[in-house]
């Protein structure tokens, strides 16, 4: 009997070994060695599926798909025992974080590695295949001890659409014989490049905001697990060597000692491998830990050790490219560098596994019971427009940040985001309360902090992002603890009922959801109006810019009442109803001050010279959020295109040839509405007929030139190594200013006379003499938060932010700051919608 058991055991072992041995290396599976060429996304996925099908130590999870319907997946890699208890490991993590009740049963840290968030940094996906095979290679047991103690999660391609855009282009242009000359076509990627996703968003700046489908699906999975370690693999310029942690200053003050210690231990461990191979690298430079929406900072603010990894090369290097020193950086080199770093990181987590889990547990326990930030509670006033509040709460839900209703009244003191001062406030029962006494304590404080602490002003990204400004909410930050007395419940929505006796339905105009409603009405061919004066009718008051959908003028719409109310119900918009056009105060519905919104034919300009990011923000807003048709024109075809087909022409930030000026001015004069954003305004500045001036007059120009010259003279003898620091004194890095809006002009509708702009440029324009200054910065006191250099801050006083220059039968609309920055500046979407749909109608 014992012999039979032994024989059966041997047969099972041989069967298991035979099956396990079927795992092919990437070269065996793909038919070429890694580094010989780039691998299309579908083949990367096929390889991952192959390994998972053959190895019991790998489990694949499809977590979504992209705009172009490519799959998103992660591979869980660990011992077979751990793979069979993934759910226990996951829930253990959430118990450590206080998200779930109970005590963890296992001690298995979760080590997550993400690749190819930037599509043309395509070495990442190649390296992920090398790392996957190394971990499960049946011919080696090198990493088996690690995998018994650590769960490794590999996301082979965060941005499949961008990766495929780059790889598909490169495969068509590459030479069979290695050609490292950077002037060769294979090293000159065309606009918009493979870096962004389908809608041309930088996914590495979308972690907290989750505006894109890839981010939304990935972060839902990430927050279901809350790993202890997260590595984000990138590439940088071809002339840079390799970067790994420790990170550079500024480092957010809420980072813990262990988060710093792990980075130091990892850095020294990785340096040991690199030194042994004579590979160059740098640490503690350039890549800081401040802006909360990166693949390193977001994990950091969620209790993990987050790290950015950067290999020199990027899309320009291709299979191989020459550096400035004459060395050839090959794809093979870049792959082995990333693979080595990934292995070093897993080793570090294994070596520190007990400390990693203990520090993670303490992070959540200590931050949720004794928050470190100066502000520990935040109040969102219940008087804010409901639609704006709902959009804001949706973001909190994505990030698993808890909130509730005040449920009581009290007199308190807090920092007013609107006024930028500490003042008395009256807490009401329907106010929303968010405090830092919760698992997402640090993330909550970071997203709400009025003024991030900058221990170094040289930073990689914007320096302010406070959510109340981004969403245009009346809100307060409190130093003490304030608990919600009641759970927040979405207010009941009473569906609108069609009524054939109704002469006009009236909808609010305060938030993006109302723009979606307008876009849907226009798509259905329903005529919509807006009012230039507030009015009252039937005991209800309606502000300027309300949407008025009248029965008259829509007689050709079958089932008019049903269609209007059905659309409103689909967006949960409560409609006002009037059975008369005779208003109690204001202008009657038949007045010339109640204007018809003509359905605009919109063209958006893209192509070489145009900011792909700003183009993508506008394209995504129109095509994805509003589902409104938009024609995309190449910048270089504008002089030949028949622009008479379009009512609105949008110029995103970018560089436009001087010869386009007359074409665009003449088109506007014939009745077109031209909307120029950010750096696109330079095409119009100081030109005859544009009404847009850099300086109000020669006197102002002389004063500013004199002040600039004095500063420049003082800097002539500055130490050489201080030049970079002096240079940023002429920059703005996400400085938030209060904007005075003309509430009577369509550009200001729905904003109640106030907006907070995010300034990322030193450009400034004078108030217009003849045009309409619809939005402007009144003084330097309007600066709320964020870094702005001392050289340019004085010039922001009395500067134009939003303006309209009448031109013949049309308009030139100037948006000096980008109101839809990264699509997370939610309050600015209404400004853009005003320019597209209302202004000039």
Short mmCIF file of N, CA, C and O in Angstrom, two decimals, residues 143-255:
data_model
loop_
_atom_site.label_atom_id
_atom_site.label_comp_id
_atom_site.label_asym_id
_atom_site.label_seq_id
_atom_site.Cartn_x
_atom_site.Cartn_y
_atom_site.Cartn_z
N UNK A 143 13.78 32.43 -7.15
CA UNK A 143 12.90 33.37 -6.47
C UNK A 143 11.78 32.69 -5.69
O UNK A 143 10.85 33.36 -5.22
N UNK A 144 11.85 31.37 -5.57
CA UNK A 144 10.73 30.66 -4.93
C UNK A 144 10.57 31.06 -3.47
O UNK A 144 9.44 31.15 -2.97
N UNK A 145 11.68 31.29 -2.76
CA UNK A 145 11.57 31.71 -1.36
C UNK A 145 10.85 33.05 -1.25
O UNK A 145 10.02 33.25 -0.35
N UNK A 146 11.16 33.96 -2.15
CA UNK A 146 10.50 35.27 -2.12
C UNK A 146 9.00 35.11 -2.32
O UNK A 146 8.19 35.75 -1.64
N UNK A 147 8.63 34.29 -3.32
CA UNK A 147 7.22 34.18 -3.69
C UNK A 147 6.39 33.44 -2.65
O UNK A 147 5.17 33.56 -2.65
N UNK A 148 7.03 32.71 -1.77
CA UNK A 148 6.30 32.12 -0.66
C UNK A 148 5.91 33.18 0.37
O UNK A 148 4.96 33.00 1.14
N UNK A 149 6.64 34.30 0.35
CA UNK A 149 6.43 35.34 1.36
C UNK A 149 5.83 36.62 0.82
O UNK A 149 5.37 37.46 1.60
N UNK A 150 5.84 36.79 -0.50
CA UNK A 150 5.40 38.05 -1.12
C UNK A 150 4.45 37.74 -2.27
O UNK A 150 4.67 36.80 -3.04
N UNK A 151 3.39 38.54 -2.39
CA UNK A 151 2.51 38.48 -3.55
C UNK A 151 2.90 39.60 -4.50
O UNK A 151 2.83 40.78 -4.16
N UNK A 152 3.35 39.23 -5.70
CA UNK A 152 3.75 40.20 -6.72
C UNK A 152 2.58 40.40 -7.68
O UNK A 152 1.96 39.43 -8.14
N UNK A 153 2.28 41.65 -7.98
CA UNK A 153 1.23 41.99 -8.94
C UNK A 153 1.87 42.75 -10.09
O UNK A 153 2.56 43.76 -9.87
N UNK A 154 1.69 42.26 -11.30
CA UNK A 154 2.26 42.89 -12.49
C UNK A 154 1.14 43.40 -13.40
O UNK A 154 0.28 42.62 -13.81
N UNK A 155 1.16 44.68 -13.69
CA UNK A 155 0.26 45.26 -14.70
C UNK A 155 1.12 45.54 -15.92
O UNK A 155 1.86 46.51 -15.96
N UNK A 156 1.04 44.69 -16.96
CA UNK A 156 2.00 44.79 -18.06
C UNK A 156 1.87 46.02 -18.93
O UNK A 156 2.84 46.43 -19.57
N UNK A 157 0.69 46.63 -18.94
CA UNK A 157 0.52 47.81 -19.79
C UNK A 157 -0.68 48.61 -19.30
O UNK A 157 -1.83 48.25 -19.54
N UNK A 158 -0.39 49.72 -18.62
CA UNK A 158 -1.44 50.58 -18.09
C UNK A 158 -2.13 51.35 -19.22
O UNK A 158 -3.30 51.68 -19.13
N UNK A 159 -1.40 51.59 -20.30
CA UNK A 159 -1.90 52.44 -21.39
C UNK A 159 -1.79 51.70 -22.73
O UNK A 159 -0.95 52.02 -23.57
N UNK A 160 -2.63 50.69 -22.96
CA UNK A 160 -2.53 49.92 -24.20
C UNK A 160 -2.73 50.74 -25.48
O UNK A 160 -2.07 50.48 -26.49
N UNK A 161 -3.64 51.71 -25.46
CA UNK A 161 -3.90 52.48 -26.68
C UNK A 161 -2.68 53.31 -27.09
O UNK A 161 -2.33 53.39 -28.27
N UNK A 162 -2.03 53.91 -26.11
CA UNK A 162 -0.82 54.68 -26.41
C UNK A 162 0.32 53.78 -26.82
O UNK A 162 1.08 54.09 -27.75
N UNK A 163 0.47 52.63 -26.14
CA UNK A 163 1.53 51.70 -26.48
C UNK A 163 1.37 51.20 -27.90
O UNK A 163 2.32 51.13 -28.68
N UNK A 164 0.14 50.87 -28.28
CA UNK A 164 -0.09 50.35 -29.62
C UNK A 164 0.10 51.45 -30.67
O UNK A 164 0.59 51.17 -31.78
N UNK A 165 -0.25 52.69 -30.35
CA UNK A 165 -0.03 53.80 -31.29
C UNK A 165 1.46 53.93 -31.60
O UNK A 165 1.86 54.10 -32.74
N UNK A 166 2.27 53.83 -30.54
CA UNK A 166 3.71 53.96 -30.73
C UNK A 166 4.30 52.75 -31.45
O UNK A 166 5.03 52.87 -32.43
N UNK A 167 3.99 51.55 -30.96
CA UNK A 167 4.59 50.34 -31.51
C UNK A 167 4.20 50.15 -32.96
O UNK A 167 5.03 49.82 -33.81
N UNK A 168 2.95 50.38 -33.29
CA UNK A 168 2.48 50.22 -34.67
C UNK A 168 3.22 51.18 -35.59
O UNK A 168 3.65 50.81 -36.70
N UNK A 169 3.37 52.45 -35.14
CA UNK A 169 4.12 53.42 -35.96
C UNK A 169 5.58 53.01 -36.10
O UNK A 169 6.14 53.03 -37.20
N UNK A 170 6.19 52.59 -34.97
CA UNK A 170 7.62 52.30 -35.01
C UNK A 170 7.91 51.08 -35.90
O UNK A 170 8.90 51.07 -36.65
N UNK A 171 7.05 50.07 -35.84
CA UNK A 171 7.28 48.88 -36.67
C UNK A 171 7.30 49.24 -38.15
O UNK A 171 8.00 48.61 -38.95
N UNK A 172 6.54 50.27 -38.53
CA UNK A 172 6.50 50.67 -39.92
C UNK A 172 7.74 51.46 -40.34
O UNK A 172 8.08 51.50 -41.52
N UNK A 173 8.40 52.10 -39.39
CA UNK A 173 9.49 53.02 -39.72
C UNK A 173 10.87 52.44 -39.42
O UNK A 173 11.87 52.96 -39.92
N UNK A 174 10.97 51.39 -38.60
CA UNK A 174 12.28 50.92 -38.16
C UNK A 174 13.05 50.25 -39.30
O UNK A 174 12.47 49.65 -40.21
N UNK A 175 14.36 50.38 -39.23
CA UNK A 175 15.24 49.70 -40.18
C UNK A 175 15.52 48.28 -39.69
O UNK A 175 15.54 48.01 -38.48
N UNK A 176 15.76 47.38 -40.63
CA UNK A 176 16.15 46.03 -40.26
C UNK A 176 17.53 46.03 -39.62
O UNK A 176 17.80 45.29 -38.68
N UNK A 177 18.41 46.89 -40.15
CA UNK A 177 19.75 47.07 -39.59
C UNK A 177 19.68 48.21 -38.59
O UNK A 177 19.14 49.28 -38.90
N UNK A 178 20.20 48.00 -37.40
CA UNK A 178 20.14 49.02 -36.35
C UNK A 178 20.62 50.36 -36.87
O UNK A 178 21.72 50.49 -37.42
N UNK A 179 19.79 51.40 -36.70
CA UNK A 179 20.14 52.75 -37.14
C UNK A 179 19.94 53.71 -35.97
O UNK A 179 18.83 54.18 -35.71
N UNK A 180 21.01 54.00 -35.22
CA UNK A 180 20.88 54.83 -34.02
C UNK A 180 20.91 56.33 -34.27
O UNK A 180 20.78 57.10 -33.32
N UNK A 181 21.10 56.76 -35.53
CA UNK A 181 21.13 58.19 -35.85
C UNK A 181 19.75 58.79 -35.53
O UNK A 181 18.75 58.43 -36.13
N UNK A 182 19.73 59.73 -34.59
CA UNK A 182 18.45 60.27 -34.12
C UNK A 182 17.73 61.12 -35.16
O UNK A 182 16.58 61.51 -34.97
N UNK A 183 18.40 61.43 -36.27
CA UNK A 183 17.72 62.16 -37.33
C UNK A 183 16.93 61.23 -38.25
O UNK A 183 16.11 61.69 -39.05
N UNK A 184 17.17 59.94 -38.13
CA UNK A 184 16.44 58.97 -38.94
C UNK A 184 14.97 58.98 -38.54
O UNK A 184 14.61 59.21 -37.38
N UNK A 185 14.11 58.68 -39.48
CA UNK A 185 12.66 58.84 -39.28
C UNK A 185 12.13 58.00 -38.12
O UNK A 185 11.16 58.38 -37.46
N UNK A 186 12.75 56.86 -37.85
CA UNK A 186 12.25 56.01 -36.77
C UNK A 186 12.44 56.63 -35.40
O UNK A 186 11.89 56.14 -34.41
N UNK A 187 13.23 57.71 -35.32
CA UNK A 187 13.45 58.40 -34.06
C UNK A 187 12.69 59.73 -33.99
O UNK A 187 12.93 60.51 -33.08
N UNK A 188 11.79 59.94 -34.94
CA UNK A 188 11.07 61.21 -35.01
C UNK A 188 9.56 60.94 -35.01
O UNK A 188 8.90 60.97 -36.05
N UNK A 189 9.06 60.66 -33.84
CA UNK A 189 7.65 60.28 -33.67
C UNK A 189 6.73 61.44 -34.02
O UNK A 189 6.93 62.56 -33.57
N UNK A 190 5.71 61.22 -34.83
CA UNK A 190 4.80 62.31 -35.23
C UNK A 190 3.80 62.66 -34.14
O UNK A 190 3.58 61.88 -33.20
N UNK A 191 3.15 63.82 -34.26
CA UNK A 191 2.10 64.26 -33.36
C UNK A 191 0.96 63.25 -33.40
O UNK A 191 0.62 62.76 -34.47
N UNK A 192 0.33 62.90 -32.30
CA UNK A 192 0.54 63.40 -30.95
C UNK A 192 1.51 62.55 -30.14
O UNK A 192 1.68 62.76 -28.95
N UNK A 193 2.14 61.55 -30.78
CA UNK A 193 3.02 60.65 -30.07
C UNK A 193 2.26 59.59 -29.32
O UNK A 193 1.04 59.65 -29.16
N UNK A 194 3.00 58.60 -28.87
CA UNK A 194 2.36 57.48 -28.18
C UNK A 194 2.22 57.65 -26.69
O UNK A 194 1.65 56.79 -26.02
N UNK A 195 2.74 58.75 -26.14
CA UNK A 195 2.74 58.93 -24.70
C UNK A 195 1.34 58.86 -24.07
O UNK A 195 1.12 58.16 -23.10
N UNK A 196 0.35 59.60 -24.60
CA UNK A 196 -0.96 59.64 -23.93
C UNK A 196 -1.88 58.50 -24.36
O UNK A 196 -1.54 57.69 -25.22
N UNK A 197 -3.06 58.48 -23.76
CA UNK A 197 -4.05 57.45 -24.09
C UNK A 197 -4.86 57.89 -25.31
O UNK A 197 -4.49 58.83 -26.03
N UNK A 198 -5.98 57.24 -25.55
CA UNK A 198 -6.80 57.54 -26.72
C UNK A 198 -7.19 59.02 -26.78
O UNK A 198 -7.08 59.66 -27.83
N UNK A 199 -7.63 59.58 -25.64
CA UNK A 199 -8.04 60.98 -25.60
C UNK A 199 -6.87 61.92 -25.29
O UNK A 199 -7.08 63.08 -24.96
N UNK A 200 -5.66 61.40 -25.44
CA UNK A 200 -4.43 62.19 -25.31
C UNK A 200 -4.24 62.75 -23.90
O UNK A 200 -3.73 63.86 -23.73
N UNK A 201 -4.62 61.96 -22.91
CA UNK A 201 -4.38 62.32 -21.51
C UNK A 201 -3.12 61.61 -21.02
O UNK A 201 -2.83 60.48 -21.41
N UNK A 202 -2.41 62.28 -20.15
CA UNK A 202 -1.26 61.69 -19.47
C UNK A 202 -1.80 60.91 -18.28
O UNK A 202 -2.16 61.50 -17.25
N UNK A 203 -1.83 59.60 -18.39
CA UNK A 203 -2.43 58.77 -17.34
C UNK A 203 -1.63 58.79 -16.05
O UNK A 203 -2.16 58.46 -14.99
N UNK A 204 -0.37 59.19 -16.12
CA UNK A 204 0.43 59.25 -14.90
C UNK A 204 0.10 60.48 -14.06
O UNK A 204 0.66 60.64 -12.98
N UNK A 205 -0.76 61.33 -14.54
CA UNK A 205 -1.19 62.49 -13.76
C UNK A 205 -2.68 62.41 -13.44
O UNK A 205 -3.30 63.40 -13.08
N UNK A 206 -3.24 61.21 -13.57
CA UNK A 206 -4.68 61.03 -13.45
C UNK A 206 -5.06 60.09 -12.31
O UNK A 206 -6.22 59.70 -12.20
N UNK A 207 -4.11 59.71 -11.47
CA UNK A 207 -4.40 58.73 -10.42
C UNK A 207 -5.49 59.21 -9.47
O UNK A 207 -6.43 58.48 -9.18
N UNK A 208 -5.37 60.40 -8.95
CA UNK A 208 -6.36 60.89 -7.97
C UNK A 208 -7.64 61.33 -8.66
O UNK A 208 -8.74 61.16 -8.12
N UNK A 209 -7.53 61.91 -9.86
CA UNK A 209 -8.70 62.54 -10.50
C UNK A 209 -9.55 61.50 -11.23
O UNK A 209 -10.76 61.67 -11.34
N UNK A 210 -8.91 60.48 -11.80
CA UNK A 210 -9.63 59.38 -12.45
C UNK A 210 -10.64 59.88 -13.48
O UNK A 210 -11.81 59.46 -13.49
N UNK A 211 -10.17 60.74 -14.36
CA UNK A 211 -11.04 61.24 -15.42
C UNK A 211 -11.13 60.27 -16.59
O UNK A 211 -12.06 60.35 -17.39
N UNK A 212 -10.16 59.36 -16.71
CA UNK A 212 -10.08 58.46 -17.85
C UNK A 212 -10.51 57.05 -17.48
O UNK A 212 -10.33 56.60 -16.33
N UNK A 213 -11.03 56.31 -18.47
CA UNK A 213 -11.57 54.98 -18.17
C UNK A 213 -10.48 54.05 -17.66
O UNK A 213 -10.75 53.21 -16.78
N UNK A 214 -9.25 54.18 -18.17
CA UNK A 214 -8.17 53.32 -17.69
C UNK A 214 -7.92 53.57 -16.20
O UNK A 214 -7.77 52.62 -15.42
N UNK A 215 -7.87 54.84 -15.83
CA UNK A 215 -7.62 55.18 -14.42
C UNK A 215 -8.76 54.73 -13.54
O UNK A 215 -8.55 54.21 -12.43
N UNK A 216 -9.98 54.92 -13.98
CA UNK A 216 -11.15 54.57 -13.18
C UNK A 216 -11.16 53.07 -12.87
O UNK A 216 -11.39 52.66 -11.72
N UNK A 217 -10.87 52.27 -13.88
CA UNK A 217 -10.91 50.81 -13.68
C UNK A 217 -9.70 50.34 -12.88
O UNK A 217 -9.81 49.46 -12.02
N UNK A 218 -8.54 50.93 -13.14
CA UNK A 218 -7.32 50.51 -12.43
C UNK A 218 -7.39 50.90 -10.95
O UNK A 218 -7.02 50.11 -10.07
N UNK A 219 -7.85 52.12 -10.67
CA UNK A 219 -7.90 52.57 -9.28
C UNK A 219 -8.97 51.85 -8.47
O UNK A 219 -8.83 51.69 -7.25
N UNK A 220 -10.03 51.43 -9.13
CA UNK A 220 -11.03 50.62 -8.42
C UNK A 220 -10.37 49.33 -7.94
O UNK A 220 -10.57 48.90 -6.80
N UNK A 221 -9.56 48.70 -8.82
CA UNK A 221 -8.85 47.49 -8.42
C UNK A 221 -7.80 47.80 -7.37
O UNK A 221 -7.67 47.07 -6.37
N UNK A 222 -7.05 48.87 -7.57
CA UNK A 222 -5.99 49.23 -6.62
C UNK A 222 -6.57 49.43 -5.22
O UNK A 222 -6.02 48.94 -4.23
N UNK A 223 -7.67 50.14 -5.14
CA UNK A 223 -8.27 50.41 -3.83
C UNK A 223 -8.97 49.19 -3.24
O UNK A 223 -9.26 49.16 -2.04
N UNK A 224 -9.21 48.18 -4.06
CA UNK A 224 -9.71 46.91 -3.54
C UNK A 224 -8.59 46.11 -2.86
O UNK A 224 -8.87 45.18 -2.10
N UNK A 225 -7.33 46.49 -3.15
CA UNK A 225 -6.19 45.74 -2.62
C UNK A 225 -5.33 46.55 -1.66
O UNK A 225 -4.82 46.02 -0.69
N UNK A 226 -5.10 47.84 -1.96
CA UNK A 226 -4.22 48.70 -1.17
C UNK A 226 -2.87 48.02 -0.90
O UNK A 226 -2.55 47.63 0.23
N UNK A 227 -2.04 47.89 -1.94
CA UNK A 227 -0.75 47.20 -1.77
C UNK A 227 0.20 47.98 -0.86
O UNK A 227 0.02 49.17 -0.61
N UNK A 228 1.24 47.28 -0.40
CA UNK A 228 2.25 47.92 0.45
C UNK A 228 3.33 48.63 -0.36
O UNK A 228 3.96 49.57 0.12
N UNK A 229 3.57 48.17 -1.58
CA UNK A 229 4.63 48.74 -2.43
C UNK A 229 4.08 48.90 -3.84
O UNK A 229 3.36 48.02 -4.34
N UNK A 230 4.42 50.02 -4.48
CA UNK A 230 4.04 50.21 -5.88
C UNK A 230 5.18 50.85 -6.64
O UNK A 230 5.67 51.93 -6.28
N UNK A 231 5.62 50.20 -7.73
CA UNK A 231 6.62 50.75 -8.63
C UNK A 231 5.97 51.14 -9.94
O UNK A 231 5.14 50.38 -10.47
N UNK A 232 6.35 52.30 -10.46
CA UNK A 232 5.80 52.81 -11.71
C UNK A 232 6.97 52.99 -12.68
O UNK A 232 7.84 53.83 -12.48
N UNK A 233 7.00 52.18 -13.75
CA UNK A 233 8.15 52.15 -14.66
C UNK A 233 7.97 53.12 -15.82
O UNK A 233 6.93 53.12 -16.49
N UNK A 234 9.01 53.92 -16.06
CA UNK A 234 8.98 54.97 -17.08
C UNK A 234 10.28 54.99 -17.87
O UNK A 234 11.23 54.27 -17.59
N UNK A 235 10.29 55.91 -18.86
CA UNK A 235 11.54 56.29 -19.54
C UNK A 235 11.62 57.81 -19.58
O UNK A 235 10.61 58.51 -19.61
N UNK A 236 12.84 58.31 -19.60
CA UNK A 236 13.09 59.74 -19.68
C UNK A 236 13.90 60.03 -20.94
O UNK A 236 14.05 59.17 -21.80
N UNK A 237 14.44 61.25 -21.06
CA UNK A 237 15.19 61.64 -22.23
C UNK A 237 16.37 60.72 -22.50
O UNK A 237 16.98 60.17 -21.58
N UNK A 238 16.71 60.57 -23.77
CA UNK A 238 17.73 59.61 -24.17
C UNK A 238 19.10 59.92 -23.58
O UNK A 238 19.92 59.02 -23.38
N UNK A 239 19.36 61.18 -23.26
CA UNK A 239 20.67 61.55 -22.73
C UNK A 239 20.76 61.44 -21.20
O UNK A 239 21.80 61.73 -20.62
N UNK A 240 19.67 61.03 -20.58
CA UNK A 240 19.69 60.82 -19.13
C UNK A 240 20.06 59.37 -18.85
O UNK A 240 19.68 58.47 -19.61
N UNK A 241 20.79 59.12 -17.75
CA UNK A 241 21.04 57.72 -17.37
C UNK A 241 19.79 57.15 -16.71
O UNK A 241 18.67 57.51 -17.08
N UNK A 242 19.96 56.33 -15.72
CA UNK A 242 18.84 55.65 -15.08
C UNK A 242 18.55 56.32 -13.75
O UNK A 242 19.46 56.69 -13.01
N UNK A 243 17.26 56.46 -13.43
CA UNK A 243 16.87 57.03 -12.13
C UNK A 243 16.08 55.99 -11.33
O UNK A 243 15.19 55.31 -11.86
N UNK A 244 16.41 55.91 -10.04
CA UNK A 244 15.56 55.18 -9.10
C UNK A 244 15.60 55.90 -7.76
O UNK A 244 16.43 56.78 -7.53
N UNK A 245 14.67 55.53 -6.88
CA UNK A 245 14.56 56.18 -5.58
C UNK A 245 15.82 55.94 -4.76
O UNK A 245 16.55 54.97 -5.02
N UNK A 246 16.08 56.80 -3.78
CA UNK A 246 15.22 57.78 -3.12
C UNK A 246 14.85 58.98 -4.01
O UNK A 246 15.60 59.36 -4.89
N UNK A 247 13.67 59.55 -3.71
CA UNK A 247 13.13 60.65 -4.49
C UNK A 247 13.78 61.97 -4.12
O UNK A 247 14.50 62.09 -3.13
N UNK A 248 13.49 62.98 -4.94
CA UNK A 248 14.05 64.32 -4.74
C UNK A 248 13.11 65.17 -3.89
O UNK A 248 11.93 64.86 -3.71
N UNK A 249 13.64 66.27 -3.38
CA UNK A 249 12.80 67.30 -2.77
C UNK A 249 12.02 68.00 -3.89
O UNK A 249 12.50 68.07 -5.01
N UNK A 250 10.81 68.54 -3.59
CA UNK A 250 10.13 68.53 -2.31
C UNK A 250 9.46 67.18 -2.01
O UNK A 250 8.89 66.55 -2.89
N UNK A 251 9.57 66.80 -0.77
CA UNK A 251 8.94 65.58 -0.26
C UNK A 251 7.82 66.01 0.68
O UNK A 251 8.04 66.79 1.59
N UNK A 252 6.65 65.52 0.45
CA UNK A 252 5.51 65.96 1.25
C UNK A 252 5.75 65.67 2.73
O UNK A 252 6.30 64.62 3.10
N UNK A 253 5.33 66.60 3.56
CA UNK A 253 5.61 66.49 5.00
C UNK A 253 4.89 65.31 5.65
O UNK A 253 5.28 64.88 6.73
N UNK A 254 3.87 64.76 4.99
CA UNK A 254 3.13 63.65 5.59
C UNK A 254 3.77 62.28 5.31
O UNK A 254 3.25 61.26 5.77
N UNK A 255 4.85 62.24 4.54
CA UNK A 255 5.51 60.97 4.31
C UNK A 255 6.15 60.47 5.60
O UNK A 255 6.67 61.26 6.39
#
